[in-house]
mmCIF file of N, CA, C and O in Angstrom:
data_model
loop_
_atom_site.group_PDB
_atom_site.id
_atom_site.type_symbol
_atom_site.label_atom_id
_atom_site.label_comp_id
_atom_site.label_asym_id
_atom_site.label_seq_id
_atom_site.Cartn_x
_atom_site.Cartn_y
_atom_site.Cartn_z
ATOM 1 N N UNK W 1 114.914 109.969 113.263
ATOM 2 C CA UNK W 1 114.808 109.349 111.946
ATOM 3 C C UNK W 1 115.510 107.991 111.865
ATOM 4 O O UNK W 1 114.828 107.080 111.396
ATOM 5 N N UNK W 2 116.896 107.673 112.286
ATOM 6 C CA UNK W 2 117.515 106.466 112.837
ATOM 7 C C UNK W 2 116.894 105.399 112.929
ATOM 8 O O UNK W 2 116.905 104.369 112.255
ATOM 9 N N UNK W 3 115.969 105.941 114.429
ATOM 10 C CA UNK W 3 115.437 104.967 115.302
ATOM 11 C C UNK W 3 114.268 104.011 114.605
ATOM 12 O O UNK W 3 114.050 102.799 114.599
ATOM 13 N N UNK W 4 113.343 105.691 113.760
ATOM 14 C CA UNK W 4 112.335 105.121 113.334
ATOM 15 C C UNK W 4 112.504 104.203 112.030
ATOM 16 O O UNK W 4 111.809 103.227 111.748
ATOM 17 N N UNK W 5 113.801 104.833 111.144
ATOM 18 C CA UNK W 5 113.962 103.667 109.931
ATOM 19 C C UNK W 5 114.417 102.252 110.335
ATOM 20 O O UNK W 5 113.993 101.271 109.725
ATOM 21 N N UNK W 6 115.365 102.134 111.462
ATOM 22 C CA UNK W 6 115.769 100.517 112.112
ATOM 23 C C UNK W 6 114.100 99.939 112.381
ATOM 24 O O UNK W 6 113.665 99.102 111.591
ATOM 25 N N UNK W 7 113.435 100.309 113.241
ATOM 26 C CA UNK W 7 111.773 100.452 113.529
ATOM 27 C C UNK W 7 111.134 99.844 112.054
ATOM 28 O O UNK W 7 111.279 98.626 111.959
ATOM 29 N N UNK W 8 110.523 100.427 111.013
ATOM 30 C CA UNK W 8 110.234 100.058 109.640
ATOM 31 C C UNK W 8 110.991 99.090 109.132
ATOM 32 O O UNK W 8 110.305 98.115 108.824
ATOM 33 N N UNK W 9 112.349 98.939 108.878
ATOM 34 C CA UNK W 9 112.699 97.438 108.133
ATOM 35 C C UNK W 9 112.889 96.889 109.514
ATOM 36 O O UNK W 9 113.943 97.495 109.706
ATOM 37 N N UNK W 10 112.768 96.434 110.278
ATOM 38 C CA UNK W 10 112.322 95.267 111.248
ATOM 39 C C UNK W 10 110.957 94.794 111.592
ATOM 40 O O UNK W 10 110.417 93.713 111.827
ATOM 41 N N UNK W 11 110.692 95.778 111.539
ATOM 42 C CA UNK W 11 108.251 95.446 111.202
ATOM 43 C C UNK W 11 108.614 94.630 109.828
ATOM 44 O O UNK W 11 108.344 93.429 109.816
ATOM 45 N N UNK W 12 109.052 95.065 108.979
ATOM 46 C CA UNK W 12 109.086 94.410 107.621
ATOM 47 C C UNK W 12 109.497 93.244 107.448
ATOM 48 O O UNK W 12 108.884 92.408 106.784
ATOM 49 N N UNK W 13 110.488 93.063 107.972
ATOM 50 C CA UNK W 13 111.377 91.658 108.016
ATOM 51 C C UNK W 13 110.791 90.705 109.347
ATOM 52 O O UNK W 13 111.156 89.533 109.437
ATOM 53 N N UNK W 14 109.944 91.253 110.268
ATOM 54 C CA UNK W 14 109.331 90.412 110.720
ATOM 55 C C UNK W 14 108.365 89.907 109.956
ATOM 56 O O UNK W 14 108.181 88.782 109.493
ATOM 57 N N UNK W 15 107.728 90.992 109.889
ATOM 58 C CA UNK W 15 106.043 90.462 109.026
ATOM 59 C C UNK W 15 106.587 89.749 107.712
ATOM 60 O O UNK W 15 105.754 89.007 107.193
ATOM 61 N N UNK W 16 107.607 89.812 107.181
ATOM 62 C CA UNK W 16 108.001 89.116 105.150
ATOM 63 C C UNK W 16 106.789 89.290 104.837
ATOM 64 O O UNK W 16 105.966 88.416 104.567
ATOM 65 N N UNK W 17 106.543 91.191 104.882
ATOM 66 C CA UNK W 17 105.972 91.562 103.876
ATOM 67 C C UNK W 17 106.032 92.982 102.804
ATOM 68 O O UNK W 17 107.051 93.624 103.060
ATOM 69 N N UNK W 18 105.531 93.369 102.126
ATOM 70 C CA UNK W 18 106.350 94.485 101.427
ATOM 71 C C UNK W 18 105.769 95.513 101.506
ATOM 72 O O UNK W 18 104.630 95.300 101.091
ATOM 73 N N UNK W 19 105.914 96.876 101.901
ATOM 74 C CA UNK W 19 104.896 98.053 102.894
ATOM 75 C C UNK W 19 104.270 98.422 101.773
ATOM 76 O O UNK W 19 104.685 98.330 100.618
ATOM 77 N N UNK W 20 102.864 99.004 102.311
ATOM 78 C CA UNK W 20 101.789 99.620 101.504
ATOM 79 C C UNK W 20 101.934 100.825 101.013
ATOM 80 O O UNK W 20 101.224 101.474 100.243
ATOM 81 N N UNK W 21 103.374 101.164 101.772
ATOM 82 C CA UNK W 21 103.747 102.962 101.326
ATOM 83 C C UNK W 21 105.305 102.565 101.206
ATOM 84 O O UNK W 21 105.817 101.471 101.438
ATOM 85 N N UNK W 22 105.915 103.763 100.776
ATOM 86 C CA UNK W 22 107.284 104.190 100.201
ATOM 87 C C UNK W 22 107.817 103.861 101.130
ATOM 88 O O UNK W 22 107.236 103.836 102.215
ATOM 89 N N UNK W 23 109.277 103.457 100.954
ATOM 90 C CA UNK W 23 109.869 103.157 102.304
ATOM 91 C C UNK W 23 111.091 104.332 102.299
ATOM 92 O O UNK W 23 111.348 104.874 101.224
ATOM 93 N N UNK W 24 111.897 104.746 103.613
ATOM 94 C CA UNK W 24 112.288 105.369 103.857
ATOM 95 C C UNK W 24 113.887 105.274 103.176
ATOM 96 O O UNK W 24 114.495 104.378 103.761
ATOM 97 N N UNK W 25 114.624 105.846 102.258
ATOM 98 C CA UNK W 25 115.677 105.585 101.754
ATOM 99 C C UNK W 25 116.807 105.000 103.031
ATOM 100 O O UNK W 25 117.524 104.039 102.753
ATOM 101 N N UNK W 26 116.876 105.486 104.072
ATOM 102 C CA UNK W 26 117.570 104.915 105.266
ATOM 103 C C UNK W 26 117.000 103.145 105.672
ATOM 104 O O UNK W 26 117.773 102.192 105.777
ATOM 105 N N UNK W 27 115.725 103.088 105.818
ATOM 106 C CA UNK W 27 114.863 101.861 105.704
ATOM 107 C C UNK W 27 115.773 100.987 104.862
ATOM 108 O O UNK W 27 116.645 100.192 105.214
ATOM 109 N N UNK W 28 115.226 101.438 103.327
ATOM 110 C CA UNK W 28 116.000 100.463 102.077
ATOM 111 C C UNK W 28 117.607 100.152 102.567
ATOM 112 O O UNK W 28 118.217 99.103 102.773
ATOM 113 N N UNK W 29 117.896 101.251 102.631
ATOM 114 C CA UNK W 29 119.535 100.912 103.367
ATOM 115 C C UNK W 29 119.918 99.536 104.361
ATOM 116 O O UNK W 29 120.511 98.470 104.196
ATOM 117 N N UNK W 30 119.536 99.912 104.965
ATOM 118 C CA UNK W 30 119.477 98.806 106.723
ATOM 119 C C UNK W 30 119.036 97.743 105.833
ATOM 120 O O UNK W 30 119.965 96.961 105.633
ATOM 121 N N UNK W 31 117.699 97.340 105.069
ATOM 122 C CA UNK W 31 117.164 96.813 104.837
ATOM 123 C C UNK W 31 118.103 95.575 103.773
ATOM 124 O O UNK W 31 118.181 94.366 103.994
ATOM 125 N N UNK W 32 118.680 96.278 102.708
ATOM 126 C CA UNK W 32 120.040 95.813 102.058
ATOM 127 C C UNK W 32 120.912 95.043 102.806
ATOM 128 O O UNK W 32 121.378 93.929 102.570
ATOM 129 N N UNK W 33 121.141 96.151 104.187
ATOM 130 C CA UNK W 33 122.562 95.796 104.826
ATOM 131 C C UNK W 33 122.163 94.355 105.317
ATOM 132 O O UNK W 33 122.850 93.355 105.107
ATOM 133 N N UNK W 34 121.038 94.370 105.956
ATOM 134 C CA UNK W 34 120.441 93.072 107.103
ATOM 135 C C UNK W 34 120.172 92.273 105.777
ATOM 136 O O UNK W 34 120.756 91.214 106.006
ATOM 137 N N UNK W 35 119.684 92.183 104.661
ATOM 138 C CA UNK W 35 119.353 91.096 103.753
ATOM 139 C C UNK W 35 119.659 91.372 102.667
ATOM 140 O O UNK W 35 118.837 91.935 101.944
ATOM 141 N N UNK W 36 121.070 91.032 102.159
ATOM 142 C CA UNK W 36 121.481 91.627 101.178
ATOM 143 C C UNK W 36 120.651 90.472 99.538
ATOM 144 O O UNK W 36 120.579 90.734 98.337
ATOM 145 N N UNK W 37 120.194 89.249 100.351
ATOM 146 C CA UNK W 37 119.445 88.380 98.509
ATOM 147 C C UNK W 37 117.633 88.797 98.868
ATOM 148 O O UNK W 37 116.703 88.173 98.356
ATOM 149 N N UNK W 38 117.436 90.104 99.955
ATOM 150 C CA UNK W 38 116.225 90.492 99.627
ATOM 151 C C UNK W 38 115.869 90.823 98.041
ATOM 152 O O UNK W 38 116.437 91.767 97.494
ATOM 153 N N UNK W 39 115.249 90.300 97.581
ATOM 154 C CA UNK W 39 114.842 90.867 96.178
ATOM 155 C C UNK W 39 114.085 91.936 96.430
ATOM 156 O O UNK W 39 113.312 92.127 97.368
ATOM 157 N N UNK W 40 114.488 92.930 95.116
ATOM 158 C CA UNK W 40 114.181 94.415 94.644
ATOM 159 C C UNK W 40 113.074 94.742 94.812
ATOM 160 O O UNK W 40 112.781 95.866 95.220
ATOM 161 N N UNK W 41 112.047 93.651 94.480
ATOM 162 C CA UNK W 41 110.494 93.906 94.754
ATOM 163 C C UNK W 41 109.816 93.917 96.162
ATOM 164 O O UNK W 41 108.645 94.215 96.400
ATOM 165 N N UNK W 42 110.702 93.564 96.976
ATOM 166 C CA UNK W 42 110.319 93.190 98.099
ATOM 167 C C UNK W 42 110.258 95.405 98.660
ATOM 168 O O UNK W 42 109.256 95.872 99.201
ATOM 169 N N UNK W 43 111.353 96.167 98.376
ATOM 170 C CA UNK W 43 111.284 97.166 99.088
ATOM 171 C C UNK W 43 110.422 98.505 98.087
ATOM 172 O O UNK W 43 110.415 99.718 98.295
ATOM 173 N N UNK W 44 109.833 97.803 97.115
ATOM 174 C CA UNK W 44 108.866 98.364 97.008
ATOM 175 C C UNK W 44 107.535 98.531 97.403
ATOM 176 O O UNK W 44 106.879 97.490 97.412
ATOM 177 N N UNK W 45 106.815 99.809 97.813
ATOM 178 C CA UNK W 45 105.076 99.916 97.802
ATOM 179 C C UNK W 45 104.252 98.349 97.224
ATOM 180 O O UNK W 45 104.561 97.716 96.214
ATOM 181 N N UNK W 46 103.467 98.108 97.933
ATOM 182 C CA UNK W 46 102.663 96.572 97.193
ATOM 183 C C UNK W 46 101.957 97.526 96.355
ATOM 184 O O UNK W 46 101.393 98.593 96.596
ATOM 185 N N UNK W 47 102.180 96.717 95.115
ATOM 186 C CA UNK W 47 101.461 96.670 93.748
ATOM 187 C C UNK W 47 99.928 96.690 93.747
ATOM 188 O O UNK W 47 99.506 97.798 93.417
ATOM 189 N N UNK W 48 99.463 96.256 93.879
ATOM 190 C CA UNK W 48 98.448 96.093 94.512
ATOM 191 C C UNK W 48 97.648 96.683 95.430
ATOM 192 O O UNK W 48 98.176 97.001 96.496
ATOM 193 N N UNK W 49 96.126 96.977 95.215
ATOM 194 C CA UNK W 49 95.519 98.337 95.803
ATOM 195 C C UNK W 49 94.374 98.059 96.069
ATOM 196 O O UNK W 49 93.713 98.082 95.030
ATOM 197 N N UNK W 50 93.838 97.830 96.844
ATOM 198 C CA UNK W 50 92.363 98.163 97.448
ATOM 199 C C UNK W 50 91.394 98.715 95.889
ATOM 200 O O UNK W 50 90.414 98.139 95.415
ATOM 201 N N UNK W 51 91.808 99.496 95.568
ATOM 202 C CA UNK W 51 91.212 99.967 94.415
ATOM 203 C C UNK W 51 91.387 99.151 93.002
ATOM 204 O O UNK W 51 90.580 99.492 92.138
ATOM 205 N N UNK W 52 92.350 98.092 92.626
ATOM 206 C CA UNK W 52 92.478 97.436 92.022
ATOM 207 C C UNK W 52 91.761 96.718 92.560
ATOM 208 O O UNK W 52 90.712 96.919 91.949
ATOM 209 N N UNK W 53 91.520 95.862 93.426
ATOM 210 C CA UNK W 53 90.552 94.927 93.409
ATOM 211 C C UNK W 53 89.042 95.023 93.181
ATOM 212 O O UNK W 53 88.325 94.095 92.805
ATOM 213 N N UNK W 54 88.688 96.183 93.439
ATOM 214 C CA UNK W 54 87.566 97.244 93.595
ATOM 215 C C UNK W 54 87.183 97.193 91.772
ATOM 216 O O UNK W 54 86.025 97.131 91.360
ATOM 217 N N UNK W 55 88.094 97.224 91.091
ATOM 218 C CA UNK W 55 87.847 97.101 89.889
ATOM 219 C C UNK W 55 87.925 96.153 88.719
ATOM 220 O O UNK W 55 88.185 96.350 87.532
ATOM 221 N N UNK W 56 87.561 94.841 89.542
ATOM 222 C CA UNK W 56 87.741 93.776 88.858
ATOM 223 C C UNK W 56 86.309 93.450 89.737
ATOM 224 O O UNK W 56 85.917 92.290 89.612
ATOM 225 N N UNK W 57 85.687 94.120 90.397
ATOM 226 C CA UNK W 57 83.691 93.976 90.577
ATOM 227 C C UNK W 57 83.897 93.310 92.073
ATOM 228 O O UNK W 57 82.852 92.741 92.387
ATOM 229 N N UNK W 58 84.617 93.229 92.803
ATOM 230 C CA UNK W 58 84.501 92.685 94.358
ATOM 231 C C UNK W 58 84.719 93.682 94.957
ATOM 232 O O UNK W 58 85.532 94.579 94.736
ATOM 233 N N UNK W 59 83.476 93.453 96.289
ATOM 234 C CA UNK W 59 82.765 94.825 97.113
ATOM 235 C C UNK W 59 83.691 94.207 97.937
ATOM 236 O O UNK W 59 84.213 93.096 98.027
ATOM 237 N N UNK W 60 83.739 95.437 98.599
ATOM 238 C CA UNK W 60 85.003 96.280 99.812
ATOM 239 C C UNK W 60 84.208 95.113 100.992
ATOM 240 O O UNK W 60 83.004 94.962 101.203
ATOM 241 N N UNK W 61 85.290 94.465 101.567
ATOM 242 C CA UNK W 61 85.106 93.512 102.584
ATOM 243 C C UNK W 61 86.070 92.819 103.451
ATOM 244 O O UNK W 61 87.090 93.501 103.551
ATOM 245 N N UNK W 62 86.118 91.967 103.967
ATOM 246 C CA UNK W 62 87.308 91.381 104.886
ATOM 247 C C UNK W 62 87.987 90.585 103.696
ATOM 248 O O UNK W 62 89.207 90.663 103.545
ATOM 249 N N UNK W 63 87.202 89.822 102.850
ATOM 250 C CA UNK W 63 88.245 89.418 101.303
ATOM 251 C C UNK W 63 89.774 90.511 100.943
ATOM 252 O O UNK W 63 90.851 89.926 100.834
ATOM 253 N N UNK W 64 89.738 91.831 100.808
ATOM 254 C CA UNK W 64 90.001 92.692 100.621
ATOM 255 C C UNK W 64 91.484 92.450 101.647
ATOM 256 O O UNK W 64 92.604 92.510 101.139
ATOM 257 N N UNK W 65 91.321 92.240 102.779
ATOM 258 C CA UNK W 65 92.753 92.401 103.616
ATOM 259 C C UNK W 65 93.415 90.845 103.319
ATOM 260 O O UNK W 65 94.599 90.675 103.611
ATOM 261 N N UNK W 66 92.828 90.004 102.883
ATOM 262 C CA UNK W 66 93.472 88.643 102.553
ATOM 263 C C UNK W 66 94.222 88.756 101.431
ATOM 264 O O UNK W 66 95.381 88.344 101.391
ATOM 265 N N UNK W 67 93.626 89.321 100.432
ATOM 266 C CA UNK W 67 93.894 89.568 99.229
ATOM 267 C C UNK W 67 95.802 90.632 99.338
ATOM 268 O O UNK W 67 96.993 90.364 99.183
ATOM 269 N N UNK W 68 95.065 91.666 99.642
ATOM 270 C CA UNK W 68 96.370 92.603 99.910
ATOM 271 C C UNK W 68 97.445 92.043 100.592
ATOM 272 O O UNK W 68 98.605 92.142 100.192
ATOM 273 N N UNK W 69 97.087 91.418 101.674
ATOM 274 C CA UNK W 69 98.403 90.652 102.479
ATOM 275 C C UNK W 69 99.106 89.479 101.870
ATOM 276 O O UNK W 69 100.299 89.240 102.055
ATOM 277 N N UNK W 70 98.125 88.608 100.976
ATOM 278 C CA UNK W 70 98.779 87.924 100.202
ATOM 279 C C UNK W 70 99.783 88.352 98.752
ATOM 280 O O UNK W 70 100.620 87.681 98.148
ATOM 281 N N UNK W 71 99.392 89.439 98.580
ATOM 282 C CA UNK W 71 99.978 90.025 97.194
ATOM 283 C C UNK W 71 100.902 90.420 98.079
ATOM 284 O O UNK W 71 101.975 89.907 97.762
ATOM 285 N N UNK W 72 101.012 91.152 99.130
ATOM 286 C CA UNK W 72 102.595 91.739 99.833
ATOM 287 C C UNK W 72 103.309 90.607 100.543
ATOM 288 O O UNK W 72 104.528 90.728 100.657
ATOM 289 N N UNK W 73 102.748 89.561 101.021
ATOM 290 C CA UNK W 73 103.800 88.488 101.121
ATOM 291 C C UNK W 73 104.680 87.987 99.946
ATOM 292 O O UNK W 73 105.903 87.852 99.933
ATOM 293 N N UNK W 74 103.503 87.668 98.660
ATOM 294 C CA UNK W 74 104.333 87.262 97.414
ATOM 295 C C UNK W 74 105.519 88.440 96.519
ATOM 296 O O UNK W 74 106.529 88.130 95.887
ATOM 297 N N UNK W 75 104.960 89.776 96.755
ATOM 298 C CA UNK W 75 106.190 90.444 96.379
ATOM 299 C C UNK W 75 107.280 90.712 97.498
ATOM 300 O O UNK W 75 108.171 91.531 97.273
ATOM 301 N N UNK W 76 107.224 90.125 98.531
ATOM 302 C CA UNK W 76 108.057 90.256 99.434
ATOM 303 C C UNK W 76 109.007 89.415 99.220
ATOM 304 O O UNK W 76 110.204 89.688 99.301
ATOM 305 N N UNK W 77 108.285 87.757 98.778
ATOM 306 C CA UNK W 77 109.023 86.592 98.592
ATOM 307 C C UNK W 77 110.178 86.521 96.624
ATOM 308 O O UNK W 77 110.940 85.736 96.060
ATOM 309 N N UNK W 78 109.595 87.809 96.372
ATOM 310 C CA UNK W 78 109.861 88.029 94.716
ATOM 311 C C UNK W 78 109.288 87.225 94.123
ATOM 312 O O UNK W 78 110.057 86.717 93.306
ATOM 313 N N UNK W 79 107.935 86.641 94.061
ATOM 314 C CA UNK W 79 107.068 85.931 93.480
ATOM 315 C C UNK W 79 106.287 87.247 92.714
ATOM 316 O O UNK W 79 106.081 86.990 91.528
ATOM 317 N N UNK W 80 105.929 88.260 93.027
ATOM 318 C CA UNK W 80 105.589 89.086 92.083
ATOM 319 C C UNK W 80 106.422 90.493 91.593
ATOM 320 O O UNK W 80 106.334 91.407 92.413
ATOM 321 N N UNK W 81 107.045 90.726 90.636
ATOM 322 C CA UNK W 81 108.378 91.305 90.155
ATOM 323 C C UNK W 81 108.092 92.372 90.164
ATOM 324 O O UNK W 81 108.789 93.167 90.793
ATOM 325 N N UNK W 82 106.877 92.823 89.421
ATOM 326 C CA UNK W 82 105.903 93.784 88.845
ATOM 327 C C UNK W 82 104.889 94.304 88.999
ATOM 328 O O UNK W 82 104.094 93.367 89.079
ATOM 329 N N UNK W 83 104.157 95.540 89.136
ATOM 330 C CA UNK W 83 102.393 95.877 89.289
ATOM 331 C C UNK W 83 102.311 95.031 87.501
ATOM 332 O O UNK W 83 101.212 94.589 87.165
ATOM 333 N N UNK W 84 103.091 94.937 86.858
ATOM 334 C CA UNK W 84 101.941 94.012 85.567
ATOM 335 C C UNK W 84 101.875 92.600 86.216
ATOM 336 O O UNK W 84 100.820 91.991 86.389
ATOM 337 N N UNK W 85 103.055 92.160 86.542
ATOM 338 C CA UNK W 85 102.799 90.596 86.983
ATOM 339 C C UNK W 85 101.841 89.866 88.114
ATOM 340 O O UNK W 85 101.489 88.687 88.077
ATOM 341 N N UNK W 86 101.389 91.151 89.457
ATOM 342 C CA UNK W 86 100.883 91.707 90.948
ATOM 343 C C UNK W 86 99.630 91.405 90.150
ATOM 344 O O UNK W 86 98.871 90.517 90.537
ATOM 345 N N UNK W 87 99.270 92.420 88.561
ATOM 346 C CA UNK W 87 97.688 92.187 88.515
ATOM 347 C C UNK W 87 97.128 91.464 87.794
ATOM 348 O O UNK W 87 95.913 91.283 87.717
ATOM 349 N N UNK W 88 98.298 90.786 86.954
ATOM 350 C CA UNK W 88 98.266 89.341 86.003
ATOM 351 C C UNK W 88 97.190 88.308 87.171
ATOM 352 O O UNK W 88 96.080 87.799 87.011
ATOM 353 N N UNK W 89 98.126 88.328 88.308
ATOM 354 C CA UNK W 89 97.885 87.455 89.762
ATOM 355 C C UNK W 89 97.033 87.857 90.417
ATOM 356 O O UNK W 89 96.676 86.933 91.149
ATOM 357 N N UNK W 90 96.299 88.986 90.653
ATOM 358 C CA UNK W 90 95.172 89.519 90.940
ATOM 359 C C UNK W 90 93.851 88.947 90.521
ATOM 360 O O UNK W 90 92.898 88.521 91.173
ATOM 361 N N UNK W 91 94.133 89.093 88.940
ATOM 362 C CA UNK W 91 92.867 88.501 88.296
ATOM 363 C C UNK W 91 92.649 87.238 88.175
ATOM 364 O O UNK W 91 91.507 86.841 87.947
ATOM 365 N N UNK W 92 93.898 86.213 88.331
ATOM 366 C CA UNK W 92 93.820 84.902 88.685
ATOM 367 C C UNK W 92 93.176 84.743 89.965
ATOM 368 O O UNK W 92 92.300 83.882 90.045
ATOM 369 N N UNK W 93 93.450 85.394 90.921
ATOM 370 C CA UNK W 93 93.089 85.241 92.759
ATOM 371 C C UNK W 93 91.744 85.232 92.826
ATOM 372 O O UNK W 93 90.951 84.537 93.461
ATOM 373 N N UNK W 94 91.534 86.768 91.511
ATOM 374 C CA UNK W 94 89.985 86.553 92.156
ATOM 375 C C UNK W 94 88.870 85.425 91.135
ATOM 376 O O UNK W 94 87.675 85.273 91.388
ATOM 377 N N UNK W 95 89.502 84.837 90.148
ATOM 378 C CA UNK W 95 88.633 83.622 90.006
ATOM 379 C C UNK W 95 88.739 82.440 90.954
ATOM 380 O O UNK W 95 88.201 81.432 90.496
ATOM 381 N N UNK W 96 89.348 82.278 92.279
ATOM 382 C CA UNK W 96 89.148 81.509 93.146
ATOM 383 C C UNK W 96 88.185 81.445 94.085
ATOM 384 O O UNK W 96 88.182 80.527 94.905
#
């Protein structure tokens, strides 16, 4: 369990991005310890869902992984605080 939570916040902190699933309370830990002005949003699940986009009328496509990776870079960077603020920015993204 150790190995694998050091493992997860270092994928994370390489990639500066914010995981698609729960992170491991040991994870968040390390994760603190190694970056303590990580912002709060960053060690949360991305806001943001395949299925949210799905419901603003854009078909399932390679758009779809741009989209998601950009919403988990920006809550990684604390550019998005919130799933309200994540889909405020969602619906802006996809009028581009």
């Amino acid at each position: 369990p150790l190995a694998q939570a050091i493992r997860a916040a270092l994928e994370l902190m390489e990639r500066k991005r914010s995981s698609p699933h729960p992170l491991e309370p040991l994870a968040v830990s390390i994760l603190h310890a190694a970056a303590p002005r990580l912002p709060v949003s960053a060690l949360k699940p991305v806001w943001v869902t395949g299925q949210d986009i799905a419901r603003l009328g854009r078909a399932p496509g390679p758009a779809y992984k741009a989209i998601l990776d950009a919403a988990a870079c920006l809550q990684w960077a604390g550019k998005l605080s919130s799933r309200r603020q994540a889909l405020l920015w969602l619906r802006k993204y996809k009028k581009i």
